[in-house]
Coordinates of C-alpha atoms and ligand atoms in Angstrom, one line a residue:
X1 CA 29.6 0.8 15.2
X2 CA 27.7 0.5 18.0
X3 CA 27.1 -3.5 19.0
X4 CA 24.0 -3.0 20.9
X5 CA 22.2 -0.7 18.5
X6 CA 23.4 -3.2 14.9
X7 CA 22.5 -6.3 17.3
X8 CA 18.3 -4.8 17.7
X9 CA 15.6 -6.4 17.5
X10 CA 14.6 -3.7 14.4
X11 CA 16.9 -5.3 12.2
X12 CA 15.5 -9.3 12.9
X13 CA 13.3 -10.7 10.0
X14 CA 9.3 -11.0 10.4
X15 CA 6.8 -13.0 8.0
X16 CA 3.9 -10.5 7.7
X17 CA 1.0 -11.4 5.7
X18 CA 2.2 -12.7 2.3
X19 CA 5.4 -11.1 2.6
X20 CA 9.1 -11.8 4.2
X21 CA 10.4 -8.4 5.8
X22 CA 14.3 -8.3 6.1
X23 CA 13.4 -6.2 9.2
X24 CA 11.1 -3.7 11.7
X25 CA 11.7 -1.0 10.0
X26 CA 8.4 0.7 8.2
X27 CA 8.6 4.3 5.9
X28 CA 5.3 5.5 6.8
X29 CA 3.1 7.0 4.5
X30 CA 4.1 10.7 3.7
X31 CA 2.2 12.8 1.1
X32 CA 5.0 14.9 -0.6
X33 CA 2.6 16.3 -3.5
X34 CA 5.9 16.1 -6.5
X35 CA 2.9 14.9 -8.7
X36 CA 1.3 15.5 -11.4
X37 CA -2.1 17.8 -11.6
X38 CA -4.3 14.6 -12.8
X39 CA -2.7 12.6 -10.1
X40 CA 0.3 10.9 -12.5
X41 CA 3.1 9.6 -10.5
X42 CA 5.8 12.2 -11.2
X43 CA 9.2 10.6 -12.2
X44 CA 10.6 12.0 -9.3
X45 CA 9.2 9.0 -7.6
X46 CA 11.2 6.4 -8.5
X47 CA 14.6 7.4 -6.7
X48 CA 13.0 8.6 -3.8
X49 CA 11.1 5.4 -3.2
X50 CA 13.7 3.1 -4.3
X51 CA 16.3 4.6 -2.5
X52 CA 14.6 3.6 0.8
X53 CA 13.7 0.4 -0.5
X54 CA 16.0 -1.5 2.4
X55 CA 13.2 -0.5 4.9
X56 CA 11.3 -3.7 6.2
X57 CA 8.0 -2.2 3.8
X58 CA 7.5 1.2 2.2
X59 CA 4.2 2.8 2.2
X60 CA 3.1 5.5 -0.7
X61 CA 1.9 8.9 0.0
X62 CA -1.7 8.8 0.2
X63 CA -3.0 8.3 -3.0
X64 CA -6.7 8.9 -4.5
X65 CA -9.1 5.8 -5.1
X66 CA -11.2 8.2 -7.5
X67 CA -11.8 12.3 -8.5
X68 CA -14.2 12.5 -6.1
X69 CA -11.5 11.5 -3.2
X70 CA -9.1 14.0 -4.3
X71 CA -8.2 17.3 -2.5
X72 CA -5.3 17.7 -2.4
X73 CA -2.1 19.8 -4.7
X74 CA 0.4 17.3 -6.2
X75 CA -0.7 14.5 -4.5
X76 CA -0.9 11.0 -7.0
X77 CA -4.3 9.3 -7.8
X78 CA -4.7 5.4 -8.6
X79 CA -7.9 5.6 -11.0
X80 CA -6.7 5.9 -14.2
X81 CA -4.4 3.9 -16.5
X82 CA -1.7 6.9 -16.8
X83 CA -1.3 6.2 -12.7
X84 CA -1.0 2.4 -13.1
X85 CA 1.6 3.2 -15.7
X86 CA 3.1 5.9 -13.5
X87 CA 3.2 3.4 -10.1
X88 CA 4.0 0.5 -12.5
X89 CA 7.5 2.4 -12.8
X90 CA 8.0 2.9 -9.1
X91 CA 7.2 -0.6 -8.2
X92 CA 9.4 -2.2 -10.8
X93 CA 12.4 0.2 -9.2
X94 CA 11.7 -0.8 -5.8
X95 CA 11.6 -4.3 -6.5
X96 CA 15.0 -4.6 -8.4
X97 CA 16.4 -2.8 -5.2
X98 CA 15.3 -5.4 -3.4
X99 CA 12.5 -3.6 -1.9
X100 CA 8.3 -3.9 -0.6
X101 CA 6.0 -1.3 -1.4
X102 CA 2.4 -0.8 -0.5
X103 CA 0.1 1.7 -1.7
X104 CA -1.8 3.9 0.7
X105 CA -5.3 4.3 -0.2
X106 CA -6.8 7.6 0.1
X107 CA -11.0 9.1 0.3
X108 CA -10.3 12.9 1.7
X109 CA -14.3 13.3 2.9
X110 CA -14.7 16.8 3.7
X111 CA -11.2 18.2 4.0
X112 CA -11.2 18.5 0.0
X113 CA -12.6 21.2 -1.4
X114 CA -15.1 22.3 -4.8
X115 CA -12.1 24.1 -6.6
X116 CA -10.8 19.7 -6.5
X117 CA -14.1 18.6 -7.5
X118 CA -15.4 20.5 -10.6
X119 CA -17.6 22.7 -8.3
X120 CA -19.3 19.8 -6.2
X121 CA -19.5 19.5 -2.8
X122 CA -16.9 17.5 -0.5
X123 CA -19.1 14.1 0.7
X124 CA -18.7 13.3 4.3
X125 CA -20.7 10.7 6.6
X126 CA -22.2 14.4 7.9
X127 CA -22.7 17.6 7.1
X128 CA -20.0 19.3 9.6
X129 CA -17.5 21.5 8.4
X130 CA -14.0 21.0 9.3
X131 CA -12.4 24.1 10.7
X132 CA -9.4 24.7 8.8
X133 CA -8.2 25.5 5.4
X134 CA -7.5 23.7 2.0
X135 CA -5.0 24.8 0.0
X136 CA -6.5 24.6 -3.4
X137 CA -5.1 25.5 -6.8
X138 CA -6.3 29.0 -5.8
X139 CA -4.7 29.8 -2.4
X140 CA -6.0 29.2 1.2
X141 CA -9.9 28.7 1.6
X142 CA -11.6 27.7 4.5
X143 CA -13.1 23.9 4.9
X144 CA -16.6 24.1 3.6
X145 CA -19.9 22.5 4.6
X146 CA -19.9 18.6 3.1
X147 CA -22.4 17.0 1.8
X148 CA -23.6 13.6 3.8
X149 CA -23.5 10.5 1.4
X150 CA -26.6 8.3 1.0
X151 CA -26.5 4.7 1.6
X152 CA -26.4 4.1 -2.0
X153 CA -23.4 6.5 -2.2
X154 CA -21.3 4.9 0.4
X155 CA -21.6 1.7 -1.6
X156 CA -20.3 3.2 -5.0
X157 CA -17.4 4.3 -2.6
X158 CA -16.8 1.1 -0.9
X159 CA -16.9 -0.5 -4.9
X160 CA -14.3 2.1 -5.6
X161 CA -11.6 0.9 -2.9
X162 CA -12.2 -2.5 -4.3
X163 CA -11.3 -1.3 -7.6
X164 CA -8.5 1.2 -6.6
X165 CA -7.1 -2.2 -5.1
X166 CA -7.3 -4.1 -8.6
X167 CA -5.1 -1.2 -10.4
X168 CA -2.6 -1.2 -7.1
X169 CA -2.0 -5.0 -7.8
X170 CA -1.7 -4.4 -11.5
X171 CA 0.4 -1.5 -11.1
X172 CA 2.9 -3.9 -9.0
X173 CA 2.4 -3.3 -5.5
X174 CA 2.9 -5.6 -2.5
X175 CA -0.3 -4.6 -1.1
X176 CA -2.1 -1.7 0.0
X177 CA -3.3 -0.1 3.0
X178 CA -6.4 1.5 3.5
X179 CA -6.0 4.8 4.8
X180 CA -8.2 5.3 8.0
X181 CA -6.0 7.6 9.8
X182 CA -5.7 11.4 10.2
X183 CA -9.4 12.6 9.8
X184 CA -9.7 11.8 6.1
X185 CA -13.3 9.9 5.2
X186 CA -12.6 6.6 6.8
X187 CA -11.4 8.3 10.2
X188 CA -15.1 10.5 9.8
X189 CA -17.5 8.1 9.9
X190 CA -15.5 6.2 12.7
X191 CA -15.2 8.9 15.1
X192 CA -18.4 10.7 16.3
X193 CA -17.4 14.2 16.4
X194 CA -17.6 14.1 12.4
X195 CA -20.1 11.3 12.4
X196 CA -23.8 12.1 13.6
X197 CA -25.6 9.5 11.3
X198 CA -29.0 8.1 12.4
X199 CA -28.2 5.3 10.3
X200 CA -26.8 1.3 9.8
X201 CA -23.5 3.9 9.8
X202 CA -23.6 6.0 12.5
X203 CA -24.3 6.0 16.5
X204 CA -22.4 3.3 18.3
X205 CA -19.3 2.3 18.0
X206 CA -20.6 -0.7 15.6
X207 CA -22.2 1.6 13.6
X208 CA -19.5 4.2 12.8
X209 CA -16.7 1.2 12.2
X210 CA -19.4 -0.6 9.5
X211 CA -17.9 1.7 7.0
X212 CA -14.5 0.5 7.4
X213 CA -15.5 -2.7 7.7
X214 CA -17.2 -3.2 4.5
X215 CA -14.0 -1.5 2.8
X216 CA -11.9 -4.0 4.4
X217 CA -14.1 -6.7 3.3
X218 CA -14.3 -5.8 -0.3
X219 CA -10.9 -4.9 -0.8
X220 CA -9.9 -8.6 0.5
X221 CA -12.1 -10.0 -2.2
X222 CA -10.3 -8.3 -4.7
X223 CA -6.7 -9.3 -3.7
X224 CA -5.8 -11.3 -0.7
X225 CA -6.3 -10.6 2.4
X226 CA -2.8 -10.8 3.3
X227 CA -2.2 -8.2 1.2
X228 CA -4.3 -5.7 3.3
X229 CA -3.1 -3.2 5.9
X230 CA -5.2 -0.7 7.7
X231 CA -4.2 2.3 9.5
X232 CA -6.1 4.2 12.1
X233 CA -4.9 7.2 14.4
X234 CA -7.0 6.5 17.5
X235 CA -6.6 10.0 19.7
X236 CA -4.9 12.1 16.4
X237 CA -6.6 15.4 16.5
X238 CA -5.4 16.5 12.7
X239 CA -8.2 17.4 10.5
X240 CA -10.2 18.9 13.6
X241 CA -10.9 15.4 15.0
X242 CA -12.2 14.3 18.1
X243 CA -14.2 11.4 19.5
X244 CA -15.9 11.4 22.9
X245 CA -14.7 7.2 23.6
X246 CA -11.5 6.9 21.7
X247 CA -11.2 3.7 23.9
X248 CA -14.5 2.5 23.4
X249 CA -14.2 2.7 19.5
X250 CA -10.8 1.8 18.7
X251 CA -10.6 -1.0 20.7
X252 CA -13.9 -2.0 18.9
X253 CA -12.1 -1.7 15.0
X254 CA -9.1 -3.6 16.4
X255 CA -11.5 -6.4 17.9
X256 CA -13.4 -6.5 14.6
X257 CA -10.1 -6.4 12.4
X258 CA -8.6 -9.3 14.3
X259 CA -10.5 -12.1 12.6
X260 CA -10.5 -10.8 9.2
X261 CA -6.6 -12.0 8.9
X262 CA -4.6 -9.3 7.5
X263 CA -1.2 -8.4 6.9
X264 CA -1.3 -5.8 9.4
X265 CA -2.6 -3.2 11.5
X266 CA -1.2 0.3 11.9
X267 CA -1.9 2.4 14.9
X268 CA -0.4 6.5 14.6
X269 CA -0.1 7.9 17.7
X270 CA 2.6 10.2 18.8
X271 CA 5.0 9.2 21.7
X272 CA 4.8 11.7 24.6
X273 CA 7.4 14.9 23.3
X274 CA 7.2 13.9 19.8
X275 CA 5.5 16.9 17.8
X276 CA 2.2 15.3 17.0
X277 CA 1.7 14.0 20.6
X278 CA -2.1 14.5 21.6
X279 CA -2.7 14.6 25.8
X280 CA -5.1 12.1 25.8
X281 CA -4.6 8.4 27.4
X282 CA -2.9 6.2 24.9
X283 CA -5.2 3.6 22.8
X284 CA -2.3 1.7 21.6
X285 CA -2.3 -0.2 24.6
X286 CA -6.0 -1.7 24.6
X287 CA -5.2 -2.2 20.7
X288 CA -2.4 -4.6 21.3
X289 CA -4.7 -6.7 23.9
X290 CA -7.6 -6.8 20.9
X291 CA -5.8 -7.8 18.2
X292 CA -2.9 -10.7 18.3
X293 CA -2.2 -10.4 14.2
X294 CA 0.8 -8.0 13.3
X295 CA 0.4 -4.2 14.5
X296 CA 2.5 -1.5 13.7
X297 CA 3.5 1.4 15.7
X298 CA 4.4 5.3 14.8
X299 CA 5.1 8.8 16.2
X300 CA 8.1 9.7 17.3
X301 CA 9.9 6.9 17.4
X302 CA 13.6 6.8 17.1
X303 CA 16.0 3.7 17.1
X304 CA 16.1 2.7 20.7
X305 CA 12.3 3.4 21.5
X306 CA 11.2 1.9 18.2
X307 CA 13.1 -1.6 20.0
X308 CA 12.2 -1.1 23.2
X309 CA 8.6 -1.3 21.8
X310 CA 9.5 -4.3 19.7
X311 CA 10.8 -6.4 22.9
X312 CA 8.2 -5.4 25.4
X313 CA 6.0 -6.4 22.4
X314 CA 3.7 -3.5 22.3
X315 CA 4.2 -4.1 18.3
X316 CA 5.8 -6.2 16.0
X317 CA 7.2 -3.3 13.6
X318 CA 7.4 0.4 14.0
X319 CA 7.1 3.1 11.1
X320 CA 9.2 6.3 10.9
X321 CA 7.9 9.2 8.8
X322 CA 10.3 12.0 9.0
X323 CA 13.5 10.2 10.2
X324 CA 12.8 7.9 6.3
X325 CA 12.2 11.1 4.6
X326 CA 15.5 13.5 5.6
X327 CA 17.5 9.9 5.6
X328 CA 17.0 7.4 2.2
X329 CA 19.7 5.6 4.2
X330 CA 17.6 5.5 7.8
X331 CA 18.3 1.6 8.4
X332 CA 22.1 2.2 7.7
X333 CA 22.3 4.9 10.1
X334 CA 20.2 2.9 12.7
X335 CA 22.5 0.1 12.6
X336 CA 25.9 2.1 12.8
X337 CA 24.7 4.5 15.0
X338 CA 25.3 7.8 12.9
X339 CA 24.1 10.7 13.3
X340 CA 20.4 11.7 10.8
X341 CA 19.9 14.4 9.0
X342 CA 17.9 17.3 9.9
X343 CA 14.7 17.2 7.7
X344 CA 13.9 20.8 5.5
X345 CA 10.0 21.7 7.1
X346 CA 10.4 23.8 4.0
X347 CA 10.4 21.9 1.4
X348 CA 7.7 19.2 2.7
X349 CA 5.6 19.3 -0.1
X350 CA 6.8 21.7 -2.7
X351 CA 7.5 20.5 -6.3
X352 CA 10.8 19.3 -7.4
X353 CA 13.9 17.9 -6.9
X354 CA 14.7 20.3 -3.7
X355 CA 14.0 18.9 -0.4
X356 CA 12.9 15.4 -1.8
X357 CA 15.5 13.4 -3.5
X358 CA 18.6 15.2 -2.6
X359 CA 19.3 14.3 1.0
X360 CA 22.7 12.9 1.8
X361 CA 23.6 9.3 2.2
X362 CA 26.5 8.1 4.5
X363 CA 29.8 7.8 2.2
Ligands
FMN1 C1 5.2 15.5 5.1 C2 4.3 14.5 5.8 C3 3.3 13.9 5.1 C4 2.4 13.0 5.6 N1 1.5 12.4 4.9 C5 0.8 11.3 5.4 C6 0.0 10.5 4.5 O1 -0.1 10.7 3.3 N2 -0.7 9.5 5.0 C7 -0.6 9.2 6.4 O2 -1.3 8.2 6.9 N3 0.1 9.9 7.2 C8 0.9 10.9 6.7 N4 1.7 11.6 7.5 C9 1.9 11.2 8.9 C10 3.1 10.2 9.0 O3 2.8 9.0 8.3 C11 3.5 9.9 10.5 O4 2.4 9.4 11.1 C12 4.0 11.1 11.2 O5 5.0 11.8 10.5 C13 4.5 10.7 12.6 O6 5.6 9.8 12.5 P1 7.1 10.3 12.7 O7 7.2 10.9 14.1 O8 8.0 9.0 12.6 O9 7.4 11.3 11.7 C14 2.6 12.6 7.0 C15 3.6 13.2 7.7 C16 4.4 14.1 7.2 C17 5.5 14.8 8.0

């Protein structure tokens, strides 16, 4: 075993929110669609979450706050008592391994599609087509044209986050985090190349974050605060994204997060070399300085950059998305020092066993 590596900071408790964490170490949200098609939690789910339930916190797969915010093949929905049930089981597993789970909650915007929606229309902040393609129950098909929400909408939505969150607690999370990362509806009306409102919820930076902001607030009236992550990909370009400030905007979420007290913030965006690495200058950076609560960093970390970025206190835990999916046993092989499996790109988010809960642990 290698002193240095079992001695890291990654493996030193942290208080964050209303939880203890054994360590640094986050399993970042990863759809793996295993589901079933009304958005049951599949069965399937229980060993793969509880087997990495030694990680600091696990965070679901996105998951759907309502039918209109689904889009997406196999992926689990938290709207309907057969998905309380269906968490309900995966919680209680976690938990008797010893284990904190959070669920990720998910609004897809425009990148779902009609063939998802009984024939309507995606909803977006605008009407601008992603480019790109959803893979729908019937093949391929190309991003369509959404349809841009009215105020009134936007507040049936913002009611439906609250109550996703009141089935999340009574399902047995932690906690949930509010999925405004990677382009999906949260991510549109905060970034201005998918955002062209006239409106309280679009121009400035102010405007386009209200959205968010009025989730966050009515999700911490239904549970506590501290049970409330957020996660945002500043300079991600998934999902045809782009922003013309990505300084100017993020740095304005983080400052508005800051006082709201949460469990934590969660910032996606890929170290230099990693896959999913965008060329733009880094937000993470002017993030720290904004916000002084607990942040959370991810892409392309491995054990000794996911430290380094610990001590120099550009974060206060790191999440791992592939590394925890190809290795239930990741913390393990962090602290000896053993070598990780290779993750299976092909089996990413077809159904079944294969691929999913049949990775090797160390002997
Ligand atoms: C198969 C797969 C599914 C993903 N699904 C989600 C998701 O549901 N929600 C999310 O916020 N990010 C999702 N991501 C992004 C990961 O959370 C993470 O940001 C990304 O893998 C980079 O981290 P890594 O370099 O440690 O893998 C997914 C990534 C992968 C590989």
């Amino acid at each position: 075993m290698s002193k240095s590596i079992a001695e890291s900071v990654l493996f030193s408790p942290l208080r964050v929110g209303a939880l203890s964490l054994p360590n640094r170490m986050v399993m970042a949200p990863m759809t793996r669609g295993r589901n079933a098609a009304d958005g049951t939690p599949s069965e399937l789910l229980i060993p793969y979450y509880s087997s990495r339930a030694d990680a600091g916190l696990l965070i679901t797969e996105a998951t759907a706050i309502s039918t209109t915010a689904r889009g997406w093949l196999g992926a689990p929905g938290i709207h309907a008592p057969s998905h309380v049930e269906g968490w309900r089981r995966v919680t209680d597993s976690v938990h008797r391994a010893g284990g904190r789970i959070f669920c990720q909650l998910w609004h897809m915007g425009r990148v779902s599609h009609p063939d998802f929606l009984d024939g309507a229309l995606p909803v977006a902040p605008s009407a601008i087509a992603a480019k790109g393609s959803s893979h729908t129950p019937k093949g391929k098909q190309d991003y369509v044209i959404p349809r841009a929400l009215s105020v009134a909408e936007i507040g049936a939505i913002v009611g439906e986050y609250a109550q996703a969150t009141k089935l999340a607690r009574e399902a047995g999370f932690d906690g949930i985090e509010l999925h405004g990362a990677n382009g999906y509806l949260i991510d549109q009306f905060l970034r201005d190349g998918s955002n062209q409102r006239s409106d309280a919820y679009g121009g400035t930076p102010a405007k386009r974050a209200r959205f968010l902001l009025e989730v966050v607030d009515a999700v911490s009236a239904a549970w506590e605060k501290e049970r409330i992550g957020v996660r945002i990909s500043p300079t991600g370009n998934y999902n045809d994204m782009r922003d013309s400030d990505p300084q100017a905007t993020f740095t304005h979420v983080a400052r508005e997060l800051a006082p709201r007290g949460l469990a934590y913030l969660h910032v996606t965006e890929a170290l230099p070399g990693s896959p999913m690495h965008v060329p733009l200058p880094p937000v993470t950076p002017a993030i720290r300085s904004a916000y002084p609560g607990t942040l959370i960093v991810n892409g392309g970390y491995d054990a000794k950059t996911a430290a380094a970025a610990i001590e120099r206190k550009q974060a206060e835990l790191v999440a791992f998305g592939v590394p925890f999916l190809a290795n239930p046993d990741l913390v393990k092989r962090f602290q000896r020092g053993a070598t990780l499996n290779a993750p299976d790109f092909a089996t990413l988010y077809t159904p079944g066993a294969k691929g999913y809960t049949d990775y090797p642990t160390l002997g």
